[in-house]
XYZ file of C-alpha atoms in Angstrom:
719
model
C -73.021 21.003 -33.032
C -75.756 19.396 -30.974
C -74.644 17.721 -27.743
C -77.221 14.903 -27.961
C -78.832 12.494 -30.402
C -81.750 10.051 -30.248
C -80.946 6.413 -30.967
C -84.072 4.608 -32.159
C -83.664 0.852 -31.663
C -85.242 -1.154 -34.513
C -83.890 -4.615 -33.688
C -87.163 -6.055 -32.289
C -88.779 -5.334 -35.668
C -86.139 -4.948 -38.389
C -83.786 -7.433 -36.783
C -86.274 -10.188 -36.009
C -88.039 -10.002 -39.369
C -84.765 -10.989 -41.042
C -83.805 -14.066 -39.027
C -85.038 -17.597 -39.582
C -85.435 -18.445 -35.902
C -88.499 -17.581 -33.815
C -87.668 -15.601 -30.694
C -90.152 -16.514 -27.947
C -92.462 -13.683 -26.940
C -91.240 -13.818 -23.353
C -87.669 -13.273 -24.560
C -88.764 -10.390 -26.798
C -90.312 -8.700 -23.781
C -87.169 -9.314 -21.730
C -85.029 -7.899 -24.521
C -87.127 -4.726 -24.811
C -86.983 -4.332 -21.025
C -83.190 -4.694 -21.088
C -82.875 -2.095 -23.840
C -85.082 0.239 -21.808
C -82.972 -0.353 -18.689
C -79.886 0.628 -20.696
C -81.481 4.001 -21.479
C -82.984 3.375 -24.921
C -86.076 5.567 -25.117
C -87.448 4.858 -28.598
C -87.972 1.289 -29.845
C -89.628 -0.023 -32.973
C -91.040 -3.058 -31.204
C -92.799 -4.869 -34.049
C -94.632 -4.661 -37.364
C -98.343 -5.041 -38.013
C -98.356 -7.245 -41.108
C -100.159 -10.515 -41.873
C -98.722 -13.362 -39.808
C -98.331 -15.492 -42.931
C -95.841 -12.971 -44.306
C -93.787 -12.434 -41.150
C -94.615 -15.172 -38.641
C -91.756 -13.969 -36.425
C -93.842 -10.857 -35.639
C -97.244 -12.449 -35.201
C -97.248 -11.449 -31.518
C -97.062 -7.710 -32.299
C -100.033 -6.650 -30.155
C -98.759 -8.531 -27.097
C -95.265 -7.089 -27.473
C -96.674 -3.561 -27.835
C -98.736 -4.037 -24.682
C -95.578 -4.892 -22.735
C -93.611 -1.971 -24.173
C -96.382 0.455 -23.231
C -95.867 -0.499 -19.578
C -92.369 1.084 -19.630
C -92.753 4.764 -18.645
C -91.210 7.297 -20.985
C -90.620 4.831 -23.803
C -91.783 5.847 -27.290
C -93.325 2.693 -28.748
C -93.085 2.444 -32.518
C -94.410 -0.045 -35.047
C -93.921 -0.413 -38.774
C -97.083 -0.517 -40.902
C -97.151 -1.046 -44.680
C -100.781 -0.121 -45.254
C -103.971 1.303 -43.753
C -105.057 -2.030 -42.274
C -101.767 -2.369 -40.421
C -102.024 1.234 -39.198
C -105.503 0.591 -37.845
C -104.242 -2.454 -35.930
C -101.252 -0.558 -34.570
C -103.387 2.376 -33.433
C -105.781 -0.054 -31.743
C -102.802 -1.601 -29.922
C -101.830 1.854 -28.606
C -98.527 2.621 -30.314
C -97.134 6.147 -30.109
C -95.557 6.284 -33.545
C -96.175 4.691 -36.940
C -93.372 4.077 -39.409
C -94.409 3.689 -43.044
C -91.773 2.596 -45.570
C -92.212 4.043 -49.062
C -89.657 2.888 -51.607
C -88.038 5.347 -53.973
C -87.265 2.334 -56.176
C -90.340 1.184 -58.097
C -88.916 -2.330 -58.382
C -88.340 -2.574 -54.630
C -91.786 -1.149 -53.893
C -93.447 -3.873 -55.948
C -91.322 -6.587 -54.303
C -91.796 -5.240 -50.785
C -95.471 -4.217 -50.624
C -96.778 -5.106 -54.096
C -97.725 -1.502 -54.755
C -96.231 1.219 -56.892
C -94.609 4.289 -55.395
C -97.619 6.383 -56.345
C -99.992 3.899 -54.724
C -97.938 4.045 -51.525
C -98.144 7.855 -51.465
C -101.923 7.475 -51.590
C -101.720 4.839 -48.834
C -99.843 7.316 -46.631
C -102.538 9.925 -47.252
C -105.205 7.424 -46.142
C -103.271 6.537 -42.992
C -102.867 10.222 -42.160
C -106.598 10.785 -42.612
C -107.389 7.822 -40.355
C -104.915 9.071 -37.719
C -106.389 12.564 -37.814
C -109.861 11.199 -37.240
C -109.160 8.499 -34.635
C -105.788 9.070 -32.922
C -104.472 12.600 -33.512
C -101.617 12.173 -31.005
C -100.043 9.294 -32.942
C -96.951 10.452 -34.812
C -96.427 9.386 -38.433
C -92.986 8.931 -39.957
C -93.116 8.060 -43.673
C -89.603 6.976 -44.565
C -88.079 6.970 -48.032
C -86.702 3.451 -48.454
C -83.968 2.557 -50.978
C -83.117 6.266 -51.044
C -79.511 5.626 -52.067
C -79.897 2.725 -54.464
C -81.493 -0.676 -54.805
C -80.197 -4.201 -55.501
C -83.239 -4.834 -57.707
C -83.457 -1.603 -59.700
C -79.927 -0.283 -59.281
C -79.519 3.513 -59.266
C -82.303 5.626 -57.786
C -82.169 9.232 -59.084
C -81.739 11.751 -56.285
C -84.328 14.074 -57.805
C -86.924 11.330 -57.405
C -85.948 10.852 -53.751
C -86.391 14.570 -53.060
C -89.724 14.613 -54.886
C -90.931 11.593 -52.916
C -89.941 13.164 -49.585
C -91.871 16.315 -50.528
C -94.886 14.251 -51.558
C -94.937 12.362 -48.251
C -94.831 15.587 -46.261
C -97.548 17.032 -48.486
C -99.705 13.997 -47.596
C -99.538 15.012 -43.960
C -96.694 12.852 -42.617
C -95.139 14.474 -39.550
C -91.660 13.643 -40.777
C -89.822 11.649 -43.383
C -86.427 10.011 -42.999
C -84.043 8.472 -45.512
C -83.240 4.752 -45.489
C -80.226 3.050 -47.019
C -82.233 -0.163 -47.333
C -79.696 -2.073 -49.382
C -76.443 -0.626 -48.017
C -75.514 1.316 -51.149
C -74.736 4.707 -49.588
C -71.383 6.371 -49.031
C -70.678 9.475 -46.908
C -70.640 11.841 -49.902
C -74.091 10.629 -50.986
C -75.343 10.897 -47.414
C -74.231 14.505 -47.074
C -75.553 15.512 -50.466
C -78.969 13.869 -50.252
C -79.733 14.748 -46.637
C -78.783 18.336 -47.421
C -81.059 18.421 -50.457
C -84.001 16.893 -48.610
C -83.527 19.268 -45.677
C -83.571 22.210 -48.066
C -86.813 20.842 -49.514
C -88.757 19.933 -46.338
C -86.876 21.688 -43.525
C -87.509 20.510 -39.964
C -89.665 17.601 -41.150
C -86.546 15.667 -42.128
C -86.447 12.770 -39.671
C -84.272 9.772 -38.943
C -81.350 8.251 -40.788
C -81.968 4.512 -41.217
C -78.597 3.270 -42.449
C -77.377 -0.254 -43.039
C -73.852 -1.546 -42.619
C -74.030 -4.039 -45.471
C -70.749 -2.888 -46.981
C -69.058 -1.576 -43.855
C -69.874 2.119 -44.222
C -72.647 2.308 -41.641
C -70.826 4.367 -38.986
C -69.142 6.602 -41.557
C -72.535 7.304 -43.072
C -74.060 8.023 -39.655
C -71.301 10.523 -38.922
C -71.852 12.195 -42.292
C -75.587 12.435 -41.537
C -74.824 13.890 -38.097
C -72.614 16.521 -39.695
C -75.568 17.427 -41.929
C -77.752 18.047 -38.881
C -79.526 14.688 -38.484
C -80.223 13.978 -34.820
C -82.221 10.719 -34.894
C -80.590 7.458 -35.942
C -82.129 4.013 -36.380
C -79.915 1.095 -35.423
C -80.225 -2.526 -34.383
C -78.576 -4.284 -31.491
C -75.974 -6.784 -32.689
C -76.512 -5.492 -36.238
C -79.493 -7.771 -36.823
C -81.744 -6.947 -39.733
C -81.906 -5.928 -43.341
C -84.601 -6.229 -45.963
C -85.980 -9.730 -46.704
C -87.329 -8.525 -50.063
C -84.095 -7.199 -51.523
C -81.276 -9.670 -52.318
C -78.115 -9.008 -50.335
C -79.679 -6.275 -48.187
C -78.401 -7.389 -44.806
C -76.838 -5.806 -41.773
C -78.115 -2.801 -39.852
C -75.830 -0.321 -38.109
C -74.869 -1.925 -34.786
C -76.445 0.005 -31.903
C -73.524 -0.703 -29.566
C -70.975 0.659 -32.057
C -73.115 3.686 -32.896
C -73.618 4.617 -29.244
C -69.899 4.207 -28.577
C -69.025 6.470 -31.510
C -71.284 9.277 -30.347
C -70.430 8.994 -26.654
C -66.713 9.047 -27.533
C -67.353 12.279 -29.459
C -68.953 13.838 -26.392
C -72.427 13.552 -27.936
C -74.966 12.283 -25.424
C -77.213 9.342 -26.305
C -78.547 8.704 -22.793
C -77.587 5.037 -23.180
C -75.392 3.079 -20.756
C -73.042 0.994 -22.893
C -72.355 -1.631 -20.239
C -76.067 -2.307 -19.766
C -76.597 -2.217 -23.506
C -74.025 -4.948 -24.033
C -75.601 -6.974 -21.250
C -78.837 -6.959 -23.269
C -77.037 -9.058 -25.909
C -77.192 -11.992 -23.524
C -80.960 -12.111 -23.985
C -80.451 -12.247 -27.745
C -78.048 -15.147 -27.358
C -80.610 -16.924 -25.238
C -83.606 -16.128 -27.441
C -81.847 -16.683 -30.783
C -79.394 -19.530 -30.146
C -76.932 -19.950 -32.972
C -77.801 -16.634 -34.646
C -74.613 -14.635 -35.431
C -74.400 -11.371 -33.502
C -72.274 -8.523 -34.825
C -70.455 -5.526 -33.371
C -66.880 -4.297 -33.088
C -67.311 -2.825 -29.609
C -68.716 -6.019 -28.036
C -65.748 -7.921 -29.476
C -63.092 -5.415 -28.350
C -64.701 -4.083 -25.161
C -64.677 -0.532 -23.821
C -61.289 1.213 -23.579
C -60.068 1.583 -19.998
C -59.946 5.362 -20.393
C -63.430 5.662 -21.882
C -65.711 8.251 -20.312
C -69.236 8.335 -21.684
C -70.809 11.699 -22.396
C -74.116 10.489 -20.938
C -72.939 9.286 -17.562
C -71.156 10.735 -14.546
C -69.401 7.430 -13.947
C -65.645 7.561 -14.586
C -62.809 5.030 -14.372
C -61.011 4.744 -11.047
C -58.852 7.755 -10.425
C -60.215 9.730 -13.362
C -61.558 13.241 -13.071
C -65.262 13.650 -13.736
C -65.066 17.181 -15.146
C -65.271 18.156 -18.796
C -61.497 18.351 -19.207
C -61.201 14.630 -18.415
C -62.793 13.921 -21.793
C -60.363 16.112 -23.754
C -57.263 14.835 -25.600
C -54.638 16.321 -23.239
C -56.424 15.428 -20.000
C -53.803 14.460 -17.409
C -51.051 16.663 -18.901
C -49.888 19.425 -16.547
C -48.183 22.559 -17.846
C -46.324 25.334 -16.026
C -46.403 28.534 -18.069
C -43.844 31.315 -17.427
C -45.017 33.715 -20.089
C -46.422 37.105 -20.919
C -47.650 39.123 -23.899
C -48.956 36.893 -26.762
C -46.569 34.200 -27.979
C -46.182 32.146 -24.805
C -49.800 32.589 -23.688
C -50.987 31.430 -27.135
C -49.011 28.212 -26.736
C -50.512 27.685 -23.283
C -53.988 28.488 -24.602
C -53.801 25.776 -27.277
C -52.741 23.172 -24.713
C -55.347 24.355 -22.196
C -58.186 24.239 -24.716
C -57.112 20.695 -25.599
C -57.571 19.697 -21.957
C -54.186 20.189 -20.302
C -54.065 21.724 -16.820
C -52.136 24.939 -17.516
C -50.804 26.816 -14.488
C -49.919 30.403 -15.321
C -47.088 31.421 -13.013
C -47.112 35.219 -12.849
C -44.772 37.686 -11.175
C -45.991 38.951 -7.831
C -47.418 42.091 -9.469
C -49.111 40.065 -12.201
C -48.677 39.599 -15.942
C -48.043 43.041 -17.454
C -50.660 42.383 -20.172
C -53.366 42.585 -17.497
C -52.807 46.365 -17.521
C -52.160 47.103 -21.197
C -54.193 49.758 -22.989
C -55.116 50.293 -26.639
C -54.283 47.474 -29.030
C -52.927 45.369 -26.173
C -56.061 45.496 -24.027
C -57.448 42.305 -25.555
C -54.309 40.214 -25.017
C -54.945 38.881 -21.529
C -58.641 37.941 -21.841
C -58.137 36.232 -25.206
C -55.025 34.164 -24.550
C -55.462 33.130 -20.917
C -58.809 31.325 -20.621
C -58.936 27.760 -19.264
C -55.826 28.428 -17.144
C -55.053 28.632 -13.444
C -53.110 31.519 -11.898
C -50.515 31.643 -9.151
C -48.302 34.691 -8.485
C -44.890 33.938 -6.962
C -41.988 36.179 -5.968
C -39.005 34.463 -7.629
C -36.580 36.781 -5.819
C -37.547 35.089 -2.566
C -35.910 31.750 -1.702
C -39.218 30.252 -0.567
C -40.800 31.422 -3.827
C -38.215 29.504 -5.824
C -38.787 26.460 -3.611
C -42.499 26.566 -4.427
C -41.724 26.691 -8.153
C -39.360 23.748 -7.770
C -42.171 21.701 -6.235
C -44.424 22.681 -9.113
C -41.752 21.617 -11.602
C -41.764 18.183 -10.029
C -45.479 17.843 -10.775
C -45.677 19.009 -14.399
C -45.000 17.544 -17.837
C -44.322 20.744 -19.771
C -42.749 24.146 -19.109
C -43.442 27.119 -21.400
C -41.408 30.343 -21.252
C -41.034 33.328 -23.555
C -38.824 35.733 -21.622
C -35.669 37.429 -22.867
C -32.581 35.234 -23.148
C -31.085 34.560 -19.722
C -33.966 36.008 -17.661
C -34.950 32.705 -16.044
C -31.337 31.507 -15.752
C -30.916 34.014 -12.898
C -33.415 31.961 -10.887
C -32.027 28.542 -11.933
C -35.078 28.100 -14.161
C -33.378 28.127 -17.578
C -33.842 25.191 -19.929
C -30.557 23.392 -19.199
C -30.881 23.950 -15.447
C -34.446 22.662 -15.203
C -33.929 19.689 -17.504
C -30.878 18.650 -15.510
C -33.118 18.322 -12.443
C -36.230 17.085 -14.280
C -35.157 15.104 -17.362
C -38.723 13.984 -18.228
C -39.876 17.569 -18.698
C -40.602 18.991 -22.131
C -39.246 22.539 -21.935
C -40.573 24.924 -24.582
C -38.610 28.117 -25.111
C -40.292 30.738 -27.312
C -37.977 33.541 -28.427
C -37.435 36.186 -31.058
C -34.867 34.104 -32.974
C -33.625 30.545 -33.042
C -29.903 29.850 -32.558
C -27.713 31.999 -34.800
C -26.250 35.472 -35.137
C -29.533 37.174 -34.154
C -30.432 35.011 -31.158
C -29.587 37.609 -28.508
C -31.325 40.483 -30.288
C -34.562 41.882 -28.932
C -37.546 41.081 -31.116
C -41.204 41.987 -31.296
C -43.822 40.923 -33.828
C -43.477 44.232 -35.654
C -39.666 44.028 -35.616
C -39.599 40.659 -37.402
C -42.358 41.700 -39.800
C -40.127 44.556 -40.926
C -36.893 42.556 -41.166
C -38.573 39.406 -42.464
C -40.313 40.870 -45.520
C -43.900 40.612 -44.288
C -44.375 44.366 -43.777
C -42.955 44.963 -47.260
C -45.425 42.458 -48.760
C -48.394 43.850 -46.830
C -48.001 47.541 -47.610
C -47.759 49.390 -50.895
C -44.393 50.063 -52.494
C -42.454 52.455 -50.307
C -44.952 52.105 -47.475
C -44.193 48.952 -45.413
C -47.128 48.034 -43.213
C -47.402 45.530 -40.388
C -50.157 42.922 -40.696
C -53.380 43.709 -38.842
C -52.862 41.065 -36.150
C -50.078 39.624 -33.999
C -49.532 36.968 -36.637
C -46.012 35.888 -35.653
C -46.731 35.826 -31.933
C -49.859 33.730 -32.450
C -48.399 31.353 -35.013
C -45.150 31.072 -33.100
C -47.170 29.916 -30.100
C -49.059 27.445 -32.264
C -45.860 25.957 -33.690
C -44.485 25.617 -30.169
C -47.634 23.708 -29.169
C -47.172 21.377 -32.156
C -43.567 20.734 -31.127
C -44.641 20.076 -27.527
C -47.171 17.472 -28.655
C -44.508 15.775 -30.770
C -42.057 15.811 -27.834
C -44.661 14.286 -25.513
C -45.264 11.562 -28.082
C -41.531 10.893 -28.292
C -41.315 10.791 -24.488
C -43.760 7.890 -24.546
C -41.108 5.926 -26.443
C -37.907 7.122 -24.726
C -39.006 8.230 -21.259
C -37.044 11.456 -21.767
C -38.199 15.028 -22.303
C -36.433 17.559 -24.499
C -36.019 21.235 -25.264
C -38.280 22.525 -28.046
C -37.963 26.021 -29.480
C -40.057 28.380 -31.553
C -39.221 31.869 -32.745
C -40.870 34.975 -34.177
C -38.357 35.590 -36.964
C -38.321 32.042 -38.281
C -42.110 31.980 -38.144
C -42.243 35.182 -40.175
C -39.845 33.762 -42.752
C -42.087 30.707 -43.071
C -45.027 33.031 -43.763
C -43.230 34.794 -46.608
C -41.583 31.622 -47.956
C -44.173 31.423 -50.740
C -42.819 34.719 -52.074
C -39.243 33.463 -51.746
C -40.190 30.398 -53.786
C -41.942 32.610 -56.328
C -38.603 34.378 -56.860
C -36.812 31.024 -57.071
C -39.256 29.836 -59.744
C -39.555 33.016 -61.825
C -36.394 34.968 -61.111
C -38.592 38.011 -60.473
C -39.096 39.583 -57.029
C -42.596 39.345 -55.616
C -44.403 42.669 -55.604
C -46.198 43.824 -52.422
C -49.728 42.441 -52.218
C -51.448 45.705 -53.279
C -49.188 45.852 -56.357
C -48.880 42.156 -57.111
C -49.740 40.418 -60.340
C -52.574 38.244 -59.136
C -52.829 34.601 -60.165
C -56.502 35.230 -60.975
C -58.036 37.692 -63.368
C -60.709 38.990 -61.004
C -59.669 38.930 -57.369
C -60.071 42.336 -55.801
C -62.026 44.814 -53.698
C -64.655 46.786 -55.627
C -66.072 50.146 -54.586
C -69.731 50.144 -55.580
C -72.899 52.199 -55.084
C -72.923 54.580 -52.091
C -69.155 54.018 -51.745
C -69.679 50.568 -50.228
C -66.955 48.004 -50.728
C -67.034 44.275 -51.403
C -64.431 41.663 -52.342
C -65.279 39.726 -55.507
C -63.433 36.843 -57.149
C -63.735 34.886 -60.390
C -60.946 32.317 -60.301
C -61.693 29.818 -63.083
C -62.958 29.749 -66.630
C -66.142 28.044 -65.475
C -66.727 30.849 -62.976
C -66.042 33.422 -65.697
C -68.899 31.947 -67.768
C -71.214 31.938 -64.735
C -70.234 35.510 -63.861
C -70.830 36.829 -67.393
C -74.163 34.998 -67.680
C -75.239 36.305 -64.278
C -74.646 39.961 -65.177
C -75.362 39.860 -68.901
C -71.757 40.446 -69.931
C -72.002 38.367 -73.115
C -69.678 40.657 -75.086
C -66.950 40.260 -72.466
C -67.358 36.494 -72.483
C -67.064 36.382 -76.273
C -63.998 38.671 -76.331
C -60.993 36.425 -77.182
C -58.723 38.651 -75.095
C -60.530 37.426 -71.954
C -61.000 33.774 -72.933
C -58.898 32.091 -70.218
C -57.906 33.030 -66.696
C -54.329 33.680 -67.796
C -55.671 35.902 -70.599
C -57.644 37.878 -68.050
C -54.554 38.220 -65.840
C -52.597 39.622 -68.774
C -55.440 41.997 -69.610
C -56.210 43.143 -66.042
C -55.365 46.795 -66.789
C -57.999 46.760 -69.555
C -60.579 44.470 -67.947
C -60.745 45.795 -64.383
C -61.799 49.384 -65.215
C -64.640 47.971 -67.346
C -65.830 45.740 -64.527
C -65.470 48.452 -61.888
C -67.634 50.789 -63.944
C -70.304 48.192 -64.733
C -70.537 46.856 -61.175
C -70.539 50.301 -59.551
C -74.291 50.653 -60.158
C -75.033 47.790 -57.768
C -75.086 47.960 -53.972
C -72.795 45.638 -52.013
C -75.792 43.606 -50.808
C -77.118 43.201 -54.364
C -73.758 41.906 -55.545
C -73.511 39.605 -52.544
C -76.917 38.148 -53.370
C -75.991 37.591 -57.016
C -72.645 35.980 -56.187
C -74.197 33.821 -53.448
C -76.927 32.559 -55.799
C -74.364 31.797 -58.496
C -71.905 30.083 -56.129
C -69.165 32.621 -56.816
C -66.622 33.728 -54.173
C -67.290 37.052 -52.459
C -66.886 38.664 -49.060
C -68.227 41.723 -47.281
C -65.590 44.057 -45.844
C -66.180 43.620 -42.117
C -64.647 45.152 -39.015
C -63.582 42.974 -36.071
C -66.280 44.348 -33.755
C -68.973 43.243 -36.209
C -67.914 39.591 -35.843
C -69.637 39.379 -32.451
C -72.876 39.344 -34.479
C -71.676 37.074 -37.294
C -74.488 34.554 -37.950
C -72.116 31.717 -38.834
C -70.024 32.131 -35.692
C -73.146 32.328 -33.540
C -74.838 29.325 -35.153
C -71.748 27.108 -35.254
C -70.647 27.740 -31.666
C -67.495 29.625 -32.629
C -68.322 32.300 -30.043
C -69.029 31.410 -26.424
C -69.956 33.520 -23.382
C -67.056 34.550 -21.151
C -66.488 36.880 -18.212
C -63.753 39.479 -18.507
C -61.266 39.835 -15.632
C -63.186 42.907 -14.411
C -66.403 40.862 -14.225
C -68.124 42.156 -17.349
C -69.765 39.574 -19.632
C -68.655 39.180 -23.250
C -68.075 36.483 -25.844
C -64.780 34.940 -26.812
C -63.500 33.173 -29.913
C -62.688 29.461 -29.745
C -59.771 27.747 -31.466
C -60.574 27.276 -35.169
C -60.771 23.477 -34.946
C -63.364 20.795 -34.213
C -62.637 17.318 -32.882
C -65.164 14.539 -33.296
C -67.625 17.164 -34.390
C -67.308 19.395 -31.339
C -65.505 22.643 -30.638
C -63.028 22.945 -27.786
C -64.986 25.144 -25.404
C -64.542 27.446 -22.459
C -64.152 25.668 -19.110
C -62.775 28.577 -17.080
C -62.754 32.339 -17.524
C -59.372 34.123 -17.607
C -58.188 33.825 -14.006
C -57.885 36.622 -11.497
C -54.309 37.178 -10.366
C -53.344 34.370 -7.970
C -56.866 32.909 -8.073
C -55.661 29.325 -7.638
C -52.881 29.859 -5.122
C -54.560 28.027 -2.225
C -55.648 24.982 -4.218
C -52.280 24.626 -5.944
C -50.240 25.077 -2.779
C -52.390 22.633 -0.843
C -51.939 20.089 -3.659
C -48.169 20.452 -3.067
C -48.533 19.757 0.659
C -48.789 23.284 2.101
C -51.418 23.786 4.786
C -53.632 26.870 4.949
C -51.563 28.513 7.662
C -48.399 28.192 5.562
C -50.144 29.700 2.549
C -51.359 32.658 4.613
C -47.861 33.206 6.018
C -46.288 33.148 2.549
C -48.863 35.638 1.352
C -48.272 37.964 4.289
C -44.491 37.839 3.680
C -44.855 38.733 0.012
C -43.749 35.332 -1.320
C -47.192 34.773 -2.813
C -49.790 37.228 -3.966
C -53.298 37.016 -2.621
C -55.915 36.418 -5.296
C -57.751 39.483 -6.552
C -60.909 38.033 -5.050
C -59.370 37.730 -1.580
C -58.078 41.293 -1.748
C -61.473 42.663 -2.774
C -63.145 40.767 0.070
C -60.673 42.196 2.602
C -61.158 45.725 1.330
């Protein structure tokens, strides 16, 4: 997702044309200056229309002249016809906005011209611009794109056709306007997507009204569809004077707050923006001003994406804007399960301190299938290596315990008890701590048994379900370790929430075996429902008639699925399988499941003449489910991951560059990124010890005595 948007302020035009009062020209200039001072860099300052129609905007040329004196400001004006465009160009504006209604009824009421006449008007304005002011930008917006209070429904096909026609006339861009406040987020997503497919990068701004309270929701939907320019009006002033009930623009203050809270930069200072409202109050006495943010004020913890300013005592780094900022975690863990839990918390913004043995986490040295463990599960963490066998080492850990909110450990039962760091021991001394213990088994007969991911996959039915009959096979990833760590993180978040109410921490536990049982519970419930044991996945009776891997031309493979009767019709039409579609034995999905032994050989033979790419193209065009059979190493080049930000650059512990995979979640439209590479062993020892009150000489002494490990960087410098 983009990290910035452009907010185009339309209040001085759209807002003022809709109020009864006359705002003095001097106050208009002051208002525009205040908006500029707040960081607004595109303003629709007026409209060039006959004064008899909009007397509030009769001073357009004078207002434009003032706006042009503000360096870096894009000065816009609305023009309904060629004459207005000529006047605006003569005044020196940078950008012309031309409204063209998709609703014929609204077009006649607004400009007294049909839609077709307005398309011709746009063509004339473009020709005039090309001849006299080629640097002036033209935005021909589709008004009433989502419906109209005069006409009612506006067909989406007509909106798309109109957008294409405006671009064909030579308009530099065309946006979509919810002139009468009819839109909802589903419409927004659908129509912006269709118009983008039709005109590509020439899709411009979203001009959305808040008439029925959906303005911000619609803006967010447009943002998620790739729109990056948004029209809004300070205090929500505006609407359309020629459409009954079409009042209320999106409030600029609320829109800026929404984006800045998401971490999306607008370049606008909210405090200064709200100060600009005072000029409106002065220039439009008695006019109601709208906005939720101005009424409620900024939250005390708010940190704007566009400013370095932070509340007193707050950190100014990226993590300060993340949900778990301010939470400190001490992680005693190794391998995958514990580090996964710490990774989730770290990516969410917690300060996670990885406390390693003096020789370092053993996964730093693993080979083969374990070589990816450390770099994947330990980003965004700090490292300190402490000798727990040394009394001073344990004293250091005790000081750390006094500074953290959460402890994570995934060692064998009783390992940490030997150092007085077991759950009961630590919570006795630090009752506010949330202590997360990640083991092989929860309490019960197995709790002291040694467990690994593969062990619980075998004893918990997952290996049986993954392999073929008589050939149990572990899953192709550390599924229980990873999910066990995730469930522990969920429990930690719940315990922190409960601590807010009670003031007390608690012990939370997660386990490999119980996680595995949860994974296979669907098969347990299948047995409960049917009385029949679930067959391993390669031998199962699928719930869908066509849901399998096909070997096709040149021995390529591809996964294809047809999971509904509607898809069956599409599939048969796509490949000319009319006889199969008409066969009563294959009429419904359940029929096709019953007839799989007969149907699948027919399909395998008929589809074998195609290449995998040909089938992928056919299924993609028809909207049918399919998937290439990819290898993990190919995912570094996956176009979706690259385009969506799911892969980010990272440095391996040995210094080599690579990419790493982010958590599969987005919050407020943004991914939780990489702030720090996986740490070198003991990389943060000095900073952490100094934060606990140790001076540099003490740190050096503890390192020389083997209580602390020097960081890898220090050791390489000394050598």
